[in-house]
Short mmCIF file of C-alpha atoms and ligand atoms in Angstrom, two decimals:
data_model
loop_
_atom_site.label_atom_id
_atom_site.label_comp_id
_atom_site.label_asym_id
_atom_site.label_seq_id
_atom_site.Cartn_x
_atom_site.Cartn_y
_atom_site.Cartn_z
CA MET A 1 -12.16 -27.83 -9.45
CA LYS A 2 -14.81 -28.50 -6.46
CA ASP A 3 -15.20 -25.75 -3.87
CA SER A 4 -13.56 -26.72 -0.48
CA THR A 5 -16.16 -27.71 1.98
CA PRO A 6 -16.43 -26.18 5.53
CA LEU A 7 -14.81 -29.68 6.74
CA GLU A 8 -12.01 -29.27 4.51
CA ILE A 9 -11.21 -25.75 5.42
CA ASP A 10 -11.37 -26.69 9.24
CA GLU A 11 -8.96 -29.67 8.67
CA ALA A 12 -6.78 -27.36 6.72
CA LEU A 13 -6.51 -24.94 9.45
CA GLN A 14 -6.29 -27.69 12.29
CA LYS A 15 -3.40 -29.30 10.65
CA ALA A 16 -1.72 -25.74 9.81
CA GLN A 17 -2.03 -24.88 13.60
CA ILE A 18 -0.13 -28.24 14.45
CA ALA A 19 2.34 -27.64 11.68
CA PHE A 20 3.09 -24.10 12.94
CA GLN A 21 4.21 -25.26 16.19
CA THR A 22 7.25 -26.77 14.38
CA TYR A 23 7.61 -24.22 11.68
CA LYS A 24 7.79 -21.26 14.02
CA ASN A 25 10.99 -22.42 15.46
CA THR A 26 12.57 -23.25 12.17
CA SER A 27 15.66 -21.15 11.80
CA GLY A 28 15.96 -18.37 9.36
CA ALA A 29 18.82 -20.36 7.39
CA GLN A 30 16.40 -23.65 7.14
CA LYS A 31 13.44 -21.27 6.00
CA ALA A 32 15.82 -19.70 3.44
CA ILE A 33 16.45 -23.02 2.04
CA LEU A 34 12.93 -23.85 1.75
CA LEU A 35 12.02 -20.87 -0.01
CA ARG A 36 14.90 -21.48 -2.60
CA MET A 37 13.66 -24.99 -2.93
CA ILE A 38 10.25 -23.81 -3.90
CA ALA A 39 11.74 -21.24 -6.36
CA SER A 40 13.67 -24.25 -7.94
CA GLU A 41 10.75 -26.89 -8.01
CA ILE A 42 8.51 -23.97 -9.68
CA GLU A 43 11.40 -23.62 -12.31
CA ASN A 44 11.32 -27.46 -12.64
CA LEU A 45 7.64 -27.22 -13.80
CA GLY A 46 8.97 -25.97 -17.13
CA ASN A 47 7.00 -25.11 -19.86
CA VAL A 48 3.82 -26.75 -18.81
CA LEU A 49 3.18 -23.93 -15.93
CA ILE A 50 3.49 -21.21 -18.77
CA THR A 51 1.12 -23.00 -21.24
CA THR A 52 -1.39 -23.72 -18.48
CA ALA A 53 -1.37 -20.15 -17.31
CA MET A 54 -1.51 -18.97 -20.77
CA GLU A 55 -4.80 -21.07 -21.35
CA GLU A 56 -6.27 -19.73 -18.18
CA SER A 57 -5.25 -16.37 -17.92
CA ASN A 58 -5.24 -15.11 -21.66
CA LEU A 59 -1.80 -13.45 -20.90
CA PRO A 60 0.97 -13.78 -23.51
CA GLU A 61 3.83 -16.35 -23.17
CA GLY A 62 6.46 -13.50 -22.58
CA ARG A 63 4.37 -11.75 -19.64
CA LEU A 64 4.04 -15.12 -17.97
CA VAL A 65 7.82 -16.04 -18.41
CA GLY A 66 8.50 -12.60 -16.92
CA GLU A 67 6.05 -13.20 -14.18
CA ARG A 68 7.58 -16.69 -13.30
CA GLY A 69 11.07 -14.85 -12.96
CA ARG A 70 9.49 -12.31 -10.64
CA THR A 71 8.12 -14.94 -8.57
CA VAL A 72 11.01 -17.16 -8.12
CA GLY A 73 12.96 -13.75 -7.54
CA GLN A 74 10.64 -12.79 -4.92
CA LEU A 75 11.29 -16.15 -3.18
CA ARG A 76 15.12 -15.66 -3.49
CA LEU A 77 14.90 -12.17 -2.07
CA PHE A 78 13.20 -13.34 1.06
CA ALA A 79 15.77 -16.05 1.29
CA ASP A 80 18.46 -13.35 1.16
CA LEU A 81 16.51 -11.47 3.87
CA LEU A 82 16.43 -14.51 6.17
CA SER A 83 20.03 -15.34 5.59
CA GLU A 84 21.05 -11.84 6.69
CA GLY A 85 18.75 -11.91 9.54
CA SER A 86 18.22 -8.36 10.85
CA TRP A 87 14.66 -8.20 9.57
CA VAL A 88 13.25 -9.61 12.99
CA GLU A 89 14.42 -6.28 14.45
CA ALA A 90 16.18 -7.89 17.55
CA SER A 91 16.72 -5.01 20.27
CA ILE A 92 18.24 -5.60 23.57
CA ASP A 93 18.36 -3.60 26.81
CA THR A 94 20.81 -5.02 29.25
CA ALA A 95 20.13 -4.88 33.00
CA ILE A 96 21.52 -2.29 35.16
CA PRO A 97 21.01 -3.98 38.66
CA ASP A 98 22.31 -1.14 40.58
CA ARG A 99 20.54 1.55 39.03
CA THR A 100 18.99 4.19 41.34
CA PRO A 101 16.23 4.45 42.45
CA ALA A 102 15.25 1.47 40.81
CA PRO A 103 17.19 -1.36 38.88
CA LYS A 104 16.57 -1.63 35.29
CA PRO A 105 15.69 -5.44 34.21
CA ASP A 106 17.17 -7.17 31.18
CA ILE A 107 14.75 -6.46 28.35
CA ARG A 108 15.02 -8.10 24.77
CA LYS A 109 12.50 -7.86 21.91
CA MET A 110 12.25 -9.25 18.30
CA LEU A 111 9.57 -9.98 15.69
CA PHE A 112 7.68 -13.41 16.00
CA PRO A 113 5.41 -15.06 13.54
CA LEU A 114 1.63 -14.35 13.52
CA GLY A 115 0.50 -18.08 12.81
CA ASN A 116 -2.01 -19.18 10.18
CA ILE A 117 -2.16 -16.71 7.17
CA VAL A 118 -5.10 -17.06 4.63
CA VAL A 119 -3.92 -15.62 1.08
CA PHE A 120 -6.23 -15.16 -1.73
CA GLY A 121 -4.67 -15.56 -5.06
CA ALA A 122 -5.12 -12.44 -7.27
CA SER A 123 -6.67 -12.75 -10.87
CA ASN A 124 -4.15 -10.41 -12.40
CA PHE A 125 -0.88 -11.95 -11.29
CA PRO A 126 -1.45 -15.84 -11.67
CA LEU A 127 2.03 -16.55 -10.59
CA ALA A 128 3.51 -13.36 -8.82
CA PHE A 129 0.50 -12.70 -6.84
CA SER A 130 -1.15 -16.22 -6.40
CA THR A 131 -0.25 -19.53 -4.94
CA ALA A 132 3.41 -19.02 -4.49
CA GLY A 133 3.48 -15.23 -5.16
CA GLY A 134 4.67 -12.36 -2.91
CA ASP A 135 2.03 -12.90 0.03
CA THR A 136 2.65 -16.47 0.39
CA ALA A 137 6.60 -16.07 0.15
CA SER A 138 6.56 -13.28 2.82
CA ALA A 139 4.41 -15.32 5.13
CA LEU A 140 6.34 -18.36 4.92
CA ALA A 141 9.58 -16.33 5.23
CA SER A 142 8.22 -14.91 8.39
CA GLY A 143 7.61 -18.47 9.92
CA CYS A 144 3.93 -18.64 9.30
CA THR A 145 1.75 -21.25 7.90
CA VAL A 146 -0.15 -20.38 4.55
CA ILE A 147 -3.61 -21.39 3.42
CA VAL A 148 -4.19 -20.15 -0.22
CA LYS A 149 -7.54 -19.74 -1.62
CA ALA A 150 -6.67 -20.17 -5.43
CA HIS A 151 -8.20 -17.74 -7.48
CA PRO A 152 -11.23 -19.31 -9.51
CA ALA A 153 -9.75 -17.94 -12.89
CA HIS A 154 -6.73 -19.89 -12.93
CA PRO A 155 -7.16 -23.15 -10.68
CA GLU A 156 -4.96 -25.53 -12.82
CA THR A 157 -2.05 -22.98 -12.69
CA SER A 158 -2.41 -22.68 -9.01
CA THR A 159 -2.67 -26.57 -8.56
CA LEU A 160 0.94 -26.95 -10.39
CA VAL A 161 2.31 -24.31 -8.17
CA ALA A 162 0.97 -25.88 -4.96
CA GLY A 163 2.60 -29.30 -6.13
CA ALA A 164 5.92 -27.42 -6.28
CA ILE A 165 5.45 -26.01 -2.79
CA TRP A 166 4.72 -29.53 -1.25
CA LYS A 167 7.70 -31.17 -3.00
CA ALA A 168 9.96 -28.41 -1.61
CA LEU A 169 8.78 -29.00 1.93
CA GLU A 170 9.14 -32.86 1.44
CA LYS A 171 12.68 -32.30 0.13
CA CYS A 172 13.23 -29.98 3.27
CA ASN A 173 11.81 -32.71 5.61
CA LEU A 174 9.20 -29.99 6.84
CA PRO A 175 5.56 -30.91 7.35
CA LYS A 176 3.27 -30.92 4.35
CA GLU A 177 0.82 -29.03 6.41
CA ILE A 178 2.88 -25.73 6.48
CA PHE A 179 0.97 -25.07 3.19
CA ALA A 180 -2.56 -25.69 2.25
CA HIS A 181 -4.36 -25.09 -0.97
CA LEU A 182 -8.23 -24.57 -1.40
CA TYR A 183 -10.72 -23.68 -4.15
CA GLY A 184 -13.61 -21.89 -4.28
CA ARG A 185 -15.98 -20.20 -6.85
CA SER A 186 -18.55 -19.18 -4.25
CA ALA A 187 -17.77 -16.38 -1.70
CA ASP A 188 -18.42 -18.75 1.02
CA VAL A 189 -15.09 -20.24 0.85
CA GLY A 190 -13.56 -16.91 1.49
CA LYS A 191 -15.77 -15.95 4.05
CA ASN A 192 -15.36 -19.22 6.04
CA LEU A 193 -11.58 -18.89 5.86
CA VAL A 194 -11.55 -15.31 7.36
CA LEU A 195 -14.10 -16.21 9.92
CA HIS A 196 -12.22 -19.53 11.14
CA PRO A 197 -11.09 -19.14 14.54
CA LEU A 198 -7.61 -20.41 13.85
CA THR A 199 -6.84 -17.87 10.96
CA ASN A 200 -4.51 -15.34 12.26
CA ALA A 201 -4.32 -12.78 9.24
CA VAL A 202 -5.44 -12.35 5.71
CA ALA A 203 -3.57 -11.13 2.71
CA PHE A 204 -5.65 -10.18 -0.37
CA THR A 205 -5.16 -8.47 -3.80
CA GLY A 206 -8.38 -7.83 -5.84
CA SER A 207 -11.58 -5.48 -6.01
CA PHE A 208 -12.48 -2.87 -3.46
CA LEU A 209 -15.72 -4.65 -2.99
CA GLY A 210 -13.94 -7.89 -2.13
CA GLY A 211 -11.31 -6.44 0.11
CA LYS A 212 -13.50 -4.33 2.04
CA ALA A 213 -16.18 -7.31 2.58
CA LEU A 214 -13.25 -9.62 3.88
CA PHE A 215 -11.97 -6.58 5.97
CA ASP A 216 -15.43 -6.13 7.57
CA LEU A 217 -16.01 -10.06 8.18
CA ALA A 218 -12.51 -10.07 9.95
CA ASN A 219 -13.34 -7.10 12.21
CA GLN A 220 -16.92 -8.65 13.02
CA ARG A 221 -15.20 -11.66 14.42
CA LYS A 222 -15.22 -12.14 18.27
CA LYS A 223 -11.31 -11.90 17.85
CA PRO A 224 -10.67 -9.67 14.88
CA ILE A 225 -7.66 -10.08 12.90
CA PRO A 226 -5.63 -7.93 10.44
CA VAL A 227 -6.52 -7.94 6.66
CA PHE A 228 -3.85 -6.77 4.59
CA ALA A 229 -6.00 -5.82 1.45
CA GLU A 230 -4.40 -4.15 -1.63
CA MET A 231 -7.74 -3.05 -3.42
CA GLY A 232 -7.32 -0.55 -6.36
CA SER A 233 -6.21 3.03 -7.24
CA ILE A 234 -6.54 5.46 -10.08
CA ASN A 235 -2.93 6.41 -9.47
CA PRO A 236 -2.97 10.10 -10.63
CA VAL A 237 -0.33 11.62 -12.85
CA LEU A 238 0.45 15.31 -12.77
CA LEU A 239 1.53 16.63 -16.05
CA LEU A 240 3.46 19.91 -15.48
CA PRO A 241 3.41 22.60 -18.01
CA GLU A 242 7.25 23.07 -18.75
CA ALA A 243 7.61 19.05 -19.25
CA LEU A 244 4.62 19.14 -21.59
CA LYS A 245 6.07 21.99 -23.66
CA ASN A 246 9.63 20.24 -23.99
CA ARG A 247 8.37 16.65 -24.41
CA ALA A 248 4.73 15.95 -25.05
CA GLU A 249 5.06 13.50 -27.88
CA SER A 250 7.75 11.25 -25.71
CA ILE A 251 5.45 11.45 -22.70
CA ALA A 252 2.29 10.50 -24.82
CA THR A 253 4.30 7.46 -26.15
CA GLN A 254 5.30 6.46 -22.56
CA PHE A 255 1.74 6.84 -20.95
CA ALA A 256 0.20 4.99 -24.08
CA GLY A 257 2.17 2.12 -23.11
CA SER A 258 1.74 2.03 -19.48
CA ILE A 259 -2.06 2.50 -19.82
CA THR A 260 -2.52 -0.43 -21.92
CA LEU A 261 0.17 -2.63 -20.45
CA GLY A 262 -1.31 -6.17 -19.83
CA ALA A 263 -4.77 -4.87 -21.24
CA GLY A 264 -4.61 -2.29 -18.36
CA GLN A 265 -4.92 -4.84 -15.57
CA PHE A 266 -2.63 -3.67 -13.27
CA CYS A 267 -3.46 -1.95 -9.91
CA THR A 268 -0.73 0.73 -10.70
CA LYS A 269 -2.27 1.61 -14.19
CA PRO A 270 -2.11 5.33 -14.47
CA GLY A 271 -6.16 6.17 -14.32
CA ILE A 272 -6.22 9.89 -14.29
CA LEU A 273 -3.62 12.29 -16.23
CA ILE A 274 -4.08 15.87 -14.77
CA GLY A 275 -2.80 18.76 -16.70
CA ILE A 276 -3.46 22.47 -17.09
CA GLU A 277 -5.24 23.69 -20.16
CA SER A 278 -2.91 24.94 -22.71
CA PRO A 279 -1.87 24.40 -26.55
CA ASP A 280 0.64 21.95 -24.93
CA LEU A 281 -1.80 19.85 -23.04
CA ASP A 282 -3.77 19.69 -26.54
CA VAL A 283 -0.57 18.57 -28.38
CA PHE A 284 -0.12 16.02 -25.82
CA THR A 285 -3.78 14.75 -25.83
CA ASN A 286 -3.50 14.44 -29.45
CA TYR A 287 -0.28 12.11 -29.42
CA LEU A 288 -1.68 10.06 -26.75
CA ALA A 289 -5.05 9.64 -28.68
CA GLN A 290 -2.79 8.69 -31.97
CA ASN A 291 -0.91 6.15 -29.89
CA ILE A 292 -4.13 4.69 -28.25
CA SER A 293 -5.93 4.29 -31.70
CA ALA A 294 -2.84 2.30 -32.93
CA ILE A 295 -2.97 -0.19 -29.89
CA LYS A 296 -4.79 -3.37 -30.54
CA PRO A 297 -7.28 -4.40 -27.99
CA ALA A 298 -6.12 -7.36 -26.04
CA THR A 299 -8.05 -10.30 -24.30
CA MET A 300 -8.75 -9.73 -20.70
CA LEU A 301 -8.09 -12.28 -17.88
CA TYR A 302 -11.64 -13.91 -17.81
CA ASP A 303 -14.84 -12.95 -18.90
CA GLY A 304 -16.21 -11.13 -15.82
CA ILE A 305 -13.14 -8.77 -15.73
CA ALA A 306 -13.99 -8.01 -19.33
CA HIS A 307 -17.61 -7.42 -18.41
CA ASN A 308 -16.72 -5.22 -15.65
CA TYR A 309 -14.38 -3.30 -17.71
CA ASP A 310 -16.75 -2.49 -20.46
CA TYR A 311 -19.53 -1.60 -17.98
CA GLN A 312 -17.32 0.79 -16.24
CA ARG A 313 -15.86 2.32 -19.24
CA LEU A 314 -19.33 2.99 -20.71
CA ILE A 315 -20.53 4.45 -17.37
CA THR A 316 -17.52 6.88 -17.19
CA LEU A 317 -17.99 7.83 -21.05
CA ALA A 318 -21.67 8.54 -19.97
CA GLN A 319 -20.76 11.04 -17.15
CA THR A 320 -21.59 14.77 -17.60
CA GLY A 321 -18.56 16.65 -19.35
CA VAL A 322 -16.73 13.58 -20.29
CA ARG A 323 -15.45 13.61 -24.06
CA LEU A 324 -14.17 10.29 -25.76
CA GLU A 325 -10.58 11.49 -27.18
CA ALA A 326 -9.60 8.12 -28.64
CA GLU A 327 -10.33 4.46 -28.85
CA SER A 328 -8.18 1.69 -30.67
CA ALA A 329 -9.00 1.94 -34.23
CA THR A 330 -9.23 -1.99 -34.23
CA ILE A 331 -12.73 -3.59 -33.35
CA ALA A 332 -12.53 -5.31 -29.82
CA GLU A 333 -13.63 -9.01 -30.03
CA LYS A 334 -15.27 -10.88 -27.06
CA ASP A 335 -13.64 -10.30 -23.76
CA GLN A 336 -11.20 -7.76 -25.29
CA ALA A 337 -10.24 -4.55 -23.60
CA MET A 338 -10.81 -1.61 -26.10
CA PRO A 339 -7.88 0.78 -25.27
CA THR A 340 -9.80 4.20 -24.57
CA ILE A 341 -8.74 7.74 -23.57
CA ALA A 342 -11.28 10.28 -22.49
CA SER A 343 -11.15 13.70 -20.99
CA VAL A 344 -12.90 16.02 -18.67
CA ALA A 345 -12.85 19.39 -17.14
CA ALA A 346 -11.58 19.59 -13.30
CA GLN A 347 -14.85 21.03 -12.08
CA ASP A 348 -16.90 18.18 -13.60
CA PHE A 349 -14.39 15.80 -12.26
CA LEU A 350 -14.49 17.29 -8.68
CA LYS A 351 -18.44 17.08 -8.62
CA ASN A 352 -18.74 13.58 -9.70
CA SER A 353 -17.53 10.65 -7.62
CA THR A 354 -18.20 8.02 -10.29
CA LEU A 355 -15.27 9.53 -12.08
CA HIS A 356 -13.13 8.91 -9.06
CA GLU A 357 -13.52 5.11 -9.29
CA GLU A 358 -11.08 2.76 -10.94
CA VAL A 359 -11.82 1.55 -14.47
CA PHE A 360 -9.65 -1.80 -14.27
CA GLY A 361 -8.46 -1.93 -17.89
CA ALA A 362 -7.01 0.02 -20.55
CA PHE A 363 -8.73 3.27 -19.77
CA ALA A 364 -7.52 6.66 -18.58
CA LEU A 365 -9.14 10.06 -18.15
CA ILE A 366 -7.45 13.32 -18.92
CA ILE A 367 -8.35 16.17 -16.41
CA ARG A 368 -8.15 19.63 -17.72
CA CYS A 369 -7.63 22.18 -14.96
CA LYS A 370 -7.74 26.04 -15.78
CA ASN A 371 -4.78 26.57 -13.43
CA LYS A 372 -2.47 25.18 -10.73
CA GLN A 373 -5.08 25.79 -8.00
CA GLU A 374 -7.44 23.75 -9.68
CA MET A 375 -4.74 20.82 -10.06
CA GLN A 376 -3.99 21.07 -6.42
CA GLU A 377 -7.79 21.10 -5.53
CA ILE A 378 -8.03 17.83 -7.32
CA VAL A 379 -5.12 16.23 -5.65
CA GLN A 380 -6.49 17.43 -2.26
CA ASP A 381 -9.80 15.83 -3.08
CA LEU A 382 -8.52 12.61 -4.20
CA GLU A 383 -9.01 9.46 -1.78
CA GLY A 384 -6.07 6.97 -1.00
CA GLN A 385 -3.90 5.88 -3.66
CA LEU A 386 -1.10 3.35 -4.31
CA THR A 387 1.00 5.80 -6.45
CA ALA A 388 1.12 9.13 -7.71
CA THR A 389 3.45 10.17 -10.55
CA ILE A 390 4.69 13.83 -11.52
CA ILE A 391 6.05 14.35 -14.97
CA ALA A 392 8.17 17.83 -14.77
CA GLU A 393 11.42 19.44 -15.44
CA PRO A 394 13.74 19.30 -12.59
CA ASP A 395 13.23 22.73 -11.83
CA GLU A 396 9.63 22.57 -12.10
CA LEU A 397 9.54 19.85 -9.38
CA LEU A 398 11.47 22.10 -7.05
CA ALA A 399 9.01 24.80 -7.77
CA ASN A 400 6.27 22.60 -6.92
CA ARG A 401 7.21 21.18 -3.47
CA ASP A 402 3.60 22.05 -2.23
CA LEU A 403 2.10 19.49 -4.89
CA VAL A 404 4.62 16.62 -3.69
CA GLU A 405 3.32 17.47 0.01
CA ASP A 406 -0.11 16.96 -0.98
CA LEU A 407 0.49 13.69 -2.76
CA LYS A 408 2.50 12.43 0.25
CA ALA A 409 -0.83 12.89 2.11
CA ILE A 410 -2.54 10.15 -0.03
CA VAL A 411 -0.09 7.76 -1.51
CA GLY A 412 2.48 5.04 -0.90
CA ARG A 413 4.83 5.71 -3.67
CA ILE A 414 5.57 8.89 -5.86
CA VAL A 415 7.22 8.42 -9.33
CA PHE A 416 9.21 11.17 -10.78
CA ASN A 417 9.39 11.29 -14.84
CA SER A 418 8.46 7.64 -15.27
CA VAL A 419 5.48 5.42 -15.21
CA PRO A 420 3.79 3.82 -12.15
CA THR A 421 3.46 0.49 -13.53
CA GLY A 422 6.30 -1.98 -13.15
CA VAL A 423 6.77 -2.27 -9.43
CA GLU A 424 10.22 -3.29 -8.69
CA VAL A 425 10.56 -6.02 -5.93
CA CYS A 426 13.28 -4.87 -3.75
CA TYR A 427 14.34 -3.52 -0.15
CA SER A 428 13.10 -0.18 -0.68
CA MET A 429 9.80 -0.63 -2.44
CA HIS A 430 6.54 0.48 -0.91
CA HIS A 431 3.33 -0.88 -2.56
CA GLY A 432 0.83 0.33 -0.18
CA GLY A 433 -1.34 3.36 0.28
CA ILE A 434 -3.85 5.17 2.24
CA PHE A 435 -7.66 3.56 2.31
CA PRO A 436 -9.34 2.76 0.03
CA ALA A 437 -6.04 1.63 -1.82
CA THR A 438 -5.16 -0.66 0.92
CA THR A 439 -6.54 -1.45 4.48
CA ASP A 440 -3.24 -0.72 6.39
CA SER A 441 -1.14 1.95 4.72
CA ARG A 442 1.81 1.30 6.92
CA PHE A 443 2.41 -2.05 5.19
CA THR A 444 3.45 -3.00 1.75
CA SER A 445 2.59 -6.19 -0.30
CA VAL A 446 5.57 -5.91 -2.49
CA GLY A 447 9.22 -6.00 -1.60
CA ALA A 448 11.31 -7.20 1.42
CA SER A 449 9.31 -5.28 4.08
CA ALA A 450 6.12 -7.19 2.97
CA ILE A 451 7.34 -9.77 5.80
CA LYS A 452 6.50 -7.38 8.43
CA ARG A 453 2.80 -7.90 7.88
CA PHE A 454 2.96 -11.43 9.48
CA ALA A 455 5.00 -10.83 12.33
CA ARG A 456 4.61 -9.02 15.76
CA PRO A 457 6.90 -8.08 18.47
CA ILE A 458 7.24 -9.81 21.60
CA CYS A 459 9.36 -8.66 24.53
CA LEU A 460 11.21 -10.98 26.83
CA GLN A 461 11.97 -9.66 30.09
CA GLY A 462 14.58 -11.21 32.35
CA PHE A 463 14.89 -14.47 30.45
CA PRO A 464 18.00 -16.90 30.97
CA GLU A 465 20.22 -16.98 27.96
CA GLN A 466 19.39 -20.58 27.13
CA MET A 467 15.66 -19.63 26.74
CA LEU A 468 16.32 -16.95 24.23
CA PRO A 469 16.05 -17.37 20.57
CA PRO A 470 19.45 -16.94 18.76
CA GLU A 471 18.75 -13.53 17.65
CA LEU A 472 18.64 -12.27 21.15
CA GLN A 473 21.24 -14.24 22.70
CA SER A 474 24.03 -12.28 24.18
CA THR A 475 26.63 -14.31 22.24
CA ASN A 476 25.03 -13.32 19.01
CA PRO A 477 25.68 -16.69 17.43
CA LEU A 478 24.04 -15.33 14.06
CA ASN A 479 26.26 -12.22 13.81
CA ILE A 480 23.34 -9.96 13.07
CA TRP A 481 22.71 -6.51 13.39
CA ARG A 482 20.93 -5.55 16.66
CA LEU A 483 20.05 -2.55 18.68
CA VAL A 484 21.90 -2.98 21.70
CA ASN A 485 21.34 -0.29 24.47
CA GLY A 486 20.13 2.22 21.67
CA LYS A 487 23.14 1.69 19.44
CA TRP A 488 23.21 -0.76 16.36
CA ASN A 489 25.91 -3.23 16.31
CA ASN A 490 26.60 -6.82 15.01
CA ASP A 491 28.69 -7.84 18.03
CA LYS A 492 27.92 -9.79 21.06
CA VAL A 493 26.48 -8.06 24.15
P1 LIG B 1 -12.19 -10.09 -6.69
O1 LIG B 1 -13.74 -9.94 -7.00
O2 LIG B 1 -11.90 -8.97 -5.59
O3 LIG B 1 -11.83 -11.39 -6.07
C1 LIG B 1 -10.63 -11.86 -5.59
C2 LIG B 1 -10.61 -13.00 -4.67
O4 LIG B 1 -11.49 -12.53 -3.42
C3 LIG B 1 -11.46 -14.10 -5.26
O5 LIG B 1 -10.91 -15.30 -4.83
C4 LIG B 1 -12.76 -13.98 -4.87
O6 LIG B 1 -13.52 -15.19 -4.63
C5 LIG B 1 -12.73 -13.28 -3.27
N1 LIG B 1 -13.73 -12.67 -3.03
C6 LIG B 1 -14.05 -11.44 -3.37
N2 LIG B 1 -15.23 -10.75 -2.79
C7 LIG B 1 -15.41 -11.73 -1.82
C8 LIG B 1 -16.30 -11.80 -0.83
N3 LIG B 1 -17.37 -10.87 -0.73
N4 LIG B 1 -16.37 -12.69 0.13
C9 LIG B 1 -15.54 -13.62 -0.01
N5 LIG B 1 -14.65 -13.77 -1.16
C10 LIG B 1 -14.58 -12.76 -1.92
O7 LIG B 1 -11.14 -9.64 -7.79
P2 LIG B 1 -11.13 -10.37 -9.10
O8 LIG B 1 -11.89 -11.71 -9.48
O9 LIG B 1 -9.69 -10.61 -9.55
O10 LIG B 1 -11.61 -9.31 -10.13
C11 LIG B 1 -12.79 -8.42 -9.96
C12 LIG B 1 -12.51 -7.06 -10.12
O11 LIG B 1 -11.44 -6.64 -9.09
C13 LIG B 1 -11.83 -6.36 -11.43
O12 LIG B 1 -12.90 -6.10 -12.47
C14 LIG B 1 -11.12 -5.28 -10.99
O13 LIG B 1 -11.96 -4.18 -10.79
C15 LIG B 1 -10.53 -5.75 -9.56
N6 LIG B 1 -9.13 -5.97 -9.49
C16 LIG B 1 -8.23 -5.22 -8.92
C17 LIG B 1 -6.95 -5.50 -8.65
C18 LIG B 1 -6.04 -4.42 -8.07
O14 LIG B 1 -4.82 -4.91 -8.30
N7 LIG B 1 -6.45 -3.50 -7.59
C19 LIG B 1 -6.59 -6.91 -9.29
C20 LIG B 1 -7.27 -7.69 -9.56
C21 LIG B 1 -8.74 -7.20 -9.75
P3 LIG B 1 -14.88 -15.75 -5.45
O15 LIG B 1 -14.16 -15.50 -6.89
O16 LIG B 1 -14.83 -17.03 -5.29
O17 LIG B 1 -15.89 -14.77 -4.95
#
């Protein structure tokens, strides 16, 4: 695919700007129909979508069939959210004309769409975080237009999905220009999209370098815009002593699976496992090592990612105090990720910032602490993360509330006695975290609340009823839940 030219980028945004004037006033019910239609059109692509994605991403059929299910499930979740309607956070304060000393005006507020959203497709989710993935679904749900920059690692897959979106727009009698699809192998395409004056916000999943570069560009604009970048994380796991004593083998099996799932190419892959030195930690390390040696290397998404993995892995293994615990017993072929476990003492980890960096692939580092204080020191020293996990017995968790409090200061999701991979798409999910995991920890890129990234509140004061959107009208024609004079109800005012 040829890189989109500056002229094509400008044309896409000019047309999106015109389409936005129609789309922003499209009702929630109509937008829900569109999202369901996109889901059906993606399903209608059938097996060609799966085989194309397999060819371009090296991911196995089962994973991509599951990812397609997740993609259409996300679209339908946002459709449900729109049908229910209360996501706009409608709030009404009715007037008190005879209030003294000053009358209270009628004030009403709700969320409105931001405008044109640039979405960067992610390499590691060719379907669920690419052309019609979570970012696109949530932006379209909010009433925004979307300009996707397809990830260069899977252009054909992206083109097929873009076709499904345009078909759905046509069937719904909506302007085709609500959605645009651009290509780029050079960073210039992304830069031009972020710098274009008609771009109102950006959604990105990928490397820290990429996300931070786009964030900085957006802030250097004459009119800065929000960049919601989800960039990477080492997802610490705290292994508490009682749990290791009681079930080292099953924990090791569970984590070997999580570390190597999808060749370790998940932003929630557990990257560091922190335990307190003891015979039980040694037993755990041995079981994990046995599991890792038995797991075969898998081909990574594309050669660049495989090269990065090998480079980062070798750099990490070469650091002072790092000991290789296990690699797969099978030799890795070209572009395959060698499953690897290493360990290091807490003090060496604390002194070395290289060890705090994400190794994107099937790699994890066990950190051996002398005592709980050292474990706590590490948690307090870590940068922002998407997730943290605590493996503990229930009483042990209760006795370690201080560790949980420390984790709350750096992460967006804390998992108890499970693995962080497998991010459920639902209403209560928060997939975000303190910088550098993301650029704005108040928002999530997964789950229903992801829609909030692309909307902003507007307050309408003293407006006549016929000028108000249905969500703010006194008659409450949509029967949605609203905050009326400080109390929730779904009645008329
Ligand atoms: P990436 O290099 O961050 O690229 C993602 C997208 O952003 C691509 O479309 C890329 O376009 C664009 N981009 C990157 N830097 C840019 C810049 N300075 N200016 C303009 N556009 C820019 O991610 P990737 O290709 O998916 O993988 C590379 C590395 O990212 C991996 O090795 C891994 O470490 C990490 N990664 C992390 C996650 C995560 O979830 N945390 C997910 C995927 C990848 P171009 O390719 O055209 O430059």
